[in-house]
CSV table of C-alpha atoms in Angstrom, one decimal:
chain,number,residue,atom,x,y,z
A,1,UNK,CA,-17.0,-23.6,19.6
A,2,UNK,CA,-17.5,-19.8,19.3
A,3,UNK,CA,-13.8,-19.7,17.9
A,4,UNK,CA,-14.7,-21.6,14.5
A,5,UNK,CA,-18.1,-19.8,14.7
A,6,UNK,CA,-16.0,-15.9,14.6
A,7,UNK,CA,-13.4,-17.3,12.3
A,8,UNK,CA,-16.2,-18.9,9.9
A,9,UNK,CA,-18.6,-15.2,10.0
A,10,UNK,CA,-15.0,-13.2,9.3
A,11,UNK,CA,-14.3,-15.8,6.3
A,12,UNK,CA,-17.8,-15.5,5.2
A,13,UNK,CA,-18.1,-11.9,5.4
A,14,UNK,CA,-14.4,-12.0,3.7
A,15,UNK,CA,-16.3,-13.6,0.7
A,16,UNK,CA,-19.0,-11.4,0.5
A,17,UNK,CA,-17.1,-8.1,0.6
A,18,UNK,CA,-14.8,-9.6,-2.2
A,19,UNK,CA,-17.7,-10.2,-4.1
A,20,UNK,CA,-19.5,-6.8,-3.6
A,21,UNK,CA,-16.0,-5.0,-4.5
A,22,UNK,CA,-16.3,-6.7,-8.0
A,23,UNK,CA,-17.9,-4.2,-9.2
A,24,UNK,CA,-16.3,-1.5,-8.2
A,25,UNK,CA,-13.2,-2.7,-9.3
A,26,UNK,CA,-14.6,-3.8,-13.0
A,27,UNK,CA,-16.2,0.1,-13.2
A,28,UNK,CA,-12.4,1.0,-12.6
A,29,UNK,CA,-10.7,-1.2,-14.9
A,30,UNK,CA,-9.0,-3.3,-12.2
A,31,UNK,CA,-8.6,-6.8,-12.4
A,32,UNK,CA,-10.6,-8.7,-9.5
A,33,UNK,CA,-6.8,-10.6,-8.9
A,34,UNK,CA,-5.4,-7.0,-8.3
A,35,UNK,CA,-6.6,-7.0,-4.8
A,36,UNK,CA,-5.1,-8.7,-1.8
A,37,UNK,CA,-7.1,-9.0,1.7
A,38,UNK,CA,-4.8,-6.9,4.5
A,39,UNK,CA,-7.2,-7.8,7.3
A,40,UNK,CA,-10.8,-8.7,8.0
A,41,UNK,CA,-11.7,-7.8,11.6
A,42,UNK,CA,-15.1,-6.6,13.4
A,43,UNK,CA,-15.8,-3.4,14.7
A,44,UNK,CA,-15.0,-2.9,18.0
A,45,UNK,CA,-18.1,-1.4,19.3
A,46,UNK,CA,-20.1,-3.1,16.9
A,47,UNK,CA,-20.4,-6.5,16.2
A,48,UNK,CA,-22.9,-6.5,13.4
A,49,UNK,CA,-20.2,-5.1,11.2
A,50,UNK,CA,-17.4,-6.7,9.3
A,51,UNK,CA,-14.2,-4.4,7.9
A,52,UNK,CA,-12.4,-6.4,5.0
A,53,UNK,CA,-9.4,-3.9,4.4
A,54,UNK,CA,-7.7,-4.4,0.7
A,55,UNK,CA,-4.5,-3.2,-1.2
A,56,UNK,CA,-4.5,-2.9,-4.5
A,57,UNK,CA,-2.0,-4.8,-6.9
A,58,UNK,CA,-0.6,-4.2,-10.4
A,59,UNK,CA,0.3,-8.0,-11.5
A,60,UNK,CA,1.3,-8.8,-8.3
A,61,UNK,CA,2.9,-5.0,-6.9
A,62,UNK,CA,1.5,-3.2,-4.5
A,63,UNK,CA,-0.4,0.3,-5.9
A,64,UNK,CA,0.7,2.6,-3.1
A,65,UNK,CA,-1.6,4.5,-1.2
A,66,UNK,CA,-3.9,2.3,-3.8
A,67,UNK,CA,-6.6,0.6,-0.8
A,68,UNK,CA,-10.5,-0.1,-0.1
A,69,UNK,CA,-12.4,-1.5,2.7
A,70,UNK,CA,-15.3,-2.5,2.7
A,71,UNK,CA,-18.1,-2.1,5.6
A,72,UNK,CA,-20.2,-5.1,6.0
A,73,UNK,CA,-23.3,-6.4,7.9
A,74,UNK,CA,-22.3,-10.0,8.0
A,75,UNK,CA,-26.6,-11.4,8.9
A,76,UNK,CA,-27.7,-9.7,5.5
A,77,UNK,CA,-24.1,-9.3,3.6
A,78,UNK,CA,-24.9,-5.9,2.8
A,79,UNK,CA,-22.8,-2.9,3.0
A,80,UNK,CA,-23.3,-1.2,5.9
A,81,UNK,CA,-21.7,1.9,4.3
A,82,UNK,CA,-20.4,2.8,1.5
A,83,UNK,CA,-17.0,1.2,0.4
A,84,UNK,CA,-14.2,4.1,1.4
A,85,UNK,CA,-11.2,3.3,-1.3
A,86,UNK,CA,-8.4,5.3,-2.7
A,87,UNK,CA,-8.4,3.0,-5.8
A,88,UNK,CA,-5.9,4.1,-8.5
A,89,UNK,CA,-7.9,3.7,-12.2
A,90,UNK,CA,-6.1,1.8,-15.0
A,91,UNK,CA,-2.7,1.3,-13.9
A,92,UNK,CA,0.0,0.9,-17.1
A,93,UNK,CA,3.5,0.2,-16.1
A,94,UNK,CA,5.8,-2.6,-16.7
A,95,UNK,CA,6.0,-4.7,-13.3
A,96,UNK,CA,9.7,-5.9,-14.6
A,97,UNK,CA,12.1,-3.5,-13.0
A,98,UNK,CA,15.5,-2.4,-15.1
A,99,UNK,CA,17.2,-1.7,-11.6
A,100,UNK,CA,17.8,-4.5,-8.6
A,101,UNK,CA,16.9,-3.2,-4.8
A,102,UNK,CA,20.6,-2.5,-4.1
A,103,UNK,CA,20.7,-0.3,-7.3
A,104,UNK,CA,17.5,1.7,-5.4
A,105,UNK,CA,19.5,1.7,-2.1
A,106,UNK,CA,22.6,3.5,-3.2
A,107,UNK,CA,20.5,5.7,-5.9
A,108,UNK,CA,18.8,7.0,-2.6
A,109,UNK,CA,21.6,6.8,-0.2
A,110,UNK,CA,23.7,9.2,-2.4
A,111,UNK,CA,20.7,11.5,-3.3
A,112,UNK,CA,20.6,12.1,0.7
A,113,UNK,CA,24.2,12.5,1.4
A,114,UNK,CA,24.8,14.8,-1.2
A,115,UNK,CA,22.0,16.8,0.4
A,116,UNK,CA,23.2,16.4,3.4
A,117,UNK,CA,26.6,16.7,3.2
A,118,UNK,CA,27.7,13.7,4.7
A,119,UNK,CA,29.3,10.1,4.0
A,120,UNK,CA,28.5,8.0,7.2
A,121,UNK,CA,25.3,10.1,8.4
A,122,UNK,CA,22.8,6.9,8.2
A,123,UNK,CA,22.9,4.9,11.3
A,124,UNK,CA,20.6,1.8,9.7
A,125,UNK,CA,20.7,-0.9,6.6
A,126,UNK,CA,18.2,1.1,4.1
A,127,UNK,CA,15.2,-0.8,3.0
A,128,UNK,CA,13.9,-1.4,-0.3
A,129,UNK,CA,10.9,-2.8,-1.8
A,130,UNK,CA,8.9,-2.8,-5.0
A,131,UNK,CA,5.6,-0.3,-5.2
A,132,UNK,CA,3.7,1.2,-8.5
A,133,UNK,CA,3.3,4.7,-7.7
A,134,UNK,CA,1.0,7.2,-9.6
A,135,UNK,CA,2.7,10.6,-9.4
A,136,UNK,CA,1.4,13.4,-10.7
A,137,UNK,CA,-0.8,11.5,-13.2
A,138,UNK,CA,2.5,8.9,-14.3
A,139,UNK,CA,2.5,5.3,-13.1
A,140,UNK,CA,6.1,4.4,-12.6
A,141,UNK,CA,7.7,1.5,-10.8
A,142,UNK,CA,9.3,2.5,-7.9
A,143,UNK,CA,11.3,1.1,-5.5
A,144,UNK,CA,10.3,2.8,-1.5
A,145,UNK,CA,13.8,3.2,-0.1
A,146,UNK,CA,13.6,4.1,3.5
A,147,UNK,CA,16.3,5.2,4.9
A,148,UNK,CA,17.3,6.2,8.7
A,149,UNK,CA,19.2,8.4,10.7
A,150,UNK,CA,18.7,7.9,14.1
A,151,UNK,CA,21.8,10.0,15.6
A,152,UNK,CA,20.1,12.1,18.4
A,153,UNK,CA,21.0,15.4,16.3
A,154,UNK,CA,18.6,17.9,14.8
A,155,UNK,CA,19.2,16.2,11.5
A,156,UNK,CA,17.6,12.6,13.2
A,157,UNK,CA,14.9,11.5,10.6
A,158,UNK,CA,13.4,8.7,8.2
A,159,UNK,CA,13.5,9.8,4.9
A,160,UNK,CA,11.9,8.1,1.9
A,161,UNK,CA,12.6,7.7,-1.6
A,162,UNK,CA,11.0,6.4,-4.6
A,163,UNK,CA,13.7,5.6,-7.3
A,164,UNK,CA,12.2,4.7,-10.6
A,165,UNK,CA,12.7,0.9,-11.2
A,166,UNK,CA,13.0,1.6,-14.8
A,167,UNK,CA,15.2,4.8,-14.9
A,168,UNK,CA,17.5,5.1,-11.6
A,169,UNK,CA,15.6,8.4,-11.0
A,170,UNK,CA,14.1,10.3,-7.6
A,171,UNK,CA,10.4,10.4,-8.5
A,172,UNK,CA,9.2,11.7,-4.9
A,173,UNK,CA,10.8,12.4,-1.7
């Protein structure tokens, strides 16, 4: 039915769009296995045209803010625009971190409370997980630790970490 016939063109189109980000990804020095399919979907206006949204990986880690996708008109399999990415050129950082997620969690944790002058101020679990960021021109591997205080107050907010996985150390906040 039409199902398999819309699941088959986004697969197809899939393929193609992997194929025409090759080279794009071999002109930046990235390994074709350091990109992961987020979504494929068609436009919603539009449906000559195919989106396959990517995220970049560093041996398996996410590259944050590290993404492409990839405009396609799925009859001819040519780009109907040009690829927008944010593509981070030759990544070097060791993928192994020194620290475990909990280490991340109370790196942050205390950063904030000692800011904020306060022991029991986060009203949520923080969450942790494992990203290669690029900050001003470093790679490091970071753990994001989001944390949350959701109290109603003035100070009510989501702030974010990155702790160095190697290091123990706030890279950005």
């Amino acid at each position: 039915g039409q199902r398999t016939s819309k699941a088959d063109k986004l697969a197809r189109a899939e393929a193609a769009s992997l194929a025409r980000l090759q080279k794009k990804l071999a002109r930046k020095g990235i390994a074709s296995n350091d990109v992961k399919s987020l979504r494929v979907f068609e436009d919603q206006d539009r449906s000559d045209r195919v989106h396959t949204h990517v995220q970049q990986t560093h041996n398996g880690v996410p590259v944050f803010g590290a993404q492409a996708i990839v405009h396609l008109d799925p009859a001819t399999e040519a780009e109907a625009q040009e690829t927008t990415d944010t593509l981070v050129e030759g990544v070097t950082v060791s993928t192994i971190p020194n620290l475990s997620a909990a280490d991340a969690i109370a790196a942050a944790a205390g950063k904030y409370k000692e800011k904020k002058g306060c022991d029991t101020c986060l009203t949520e679990a923080p969450r942790a997980d494992l990203w290669v960021l690029r900050h001003e021109g470093i790679d490091h591997l970071v753990y994001r630790v989001q944390l949350a205080r959701l109290d109603g107050t003035e100070h009510t907010s989501e702030p974010v970490y990155f702790i160095d996985a190697h290091g123990g150390f706030v890279v950005w906040s």
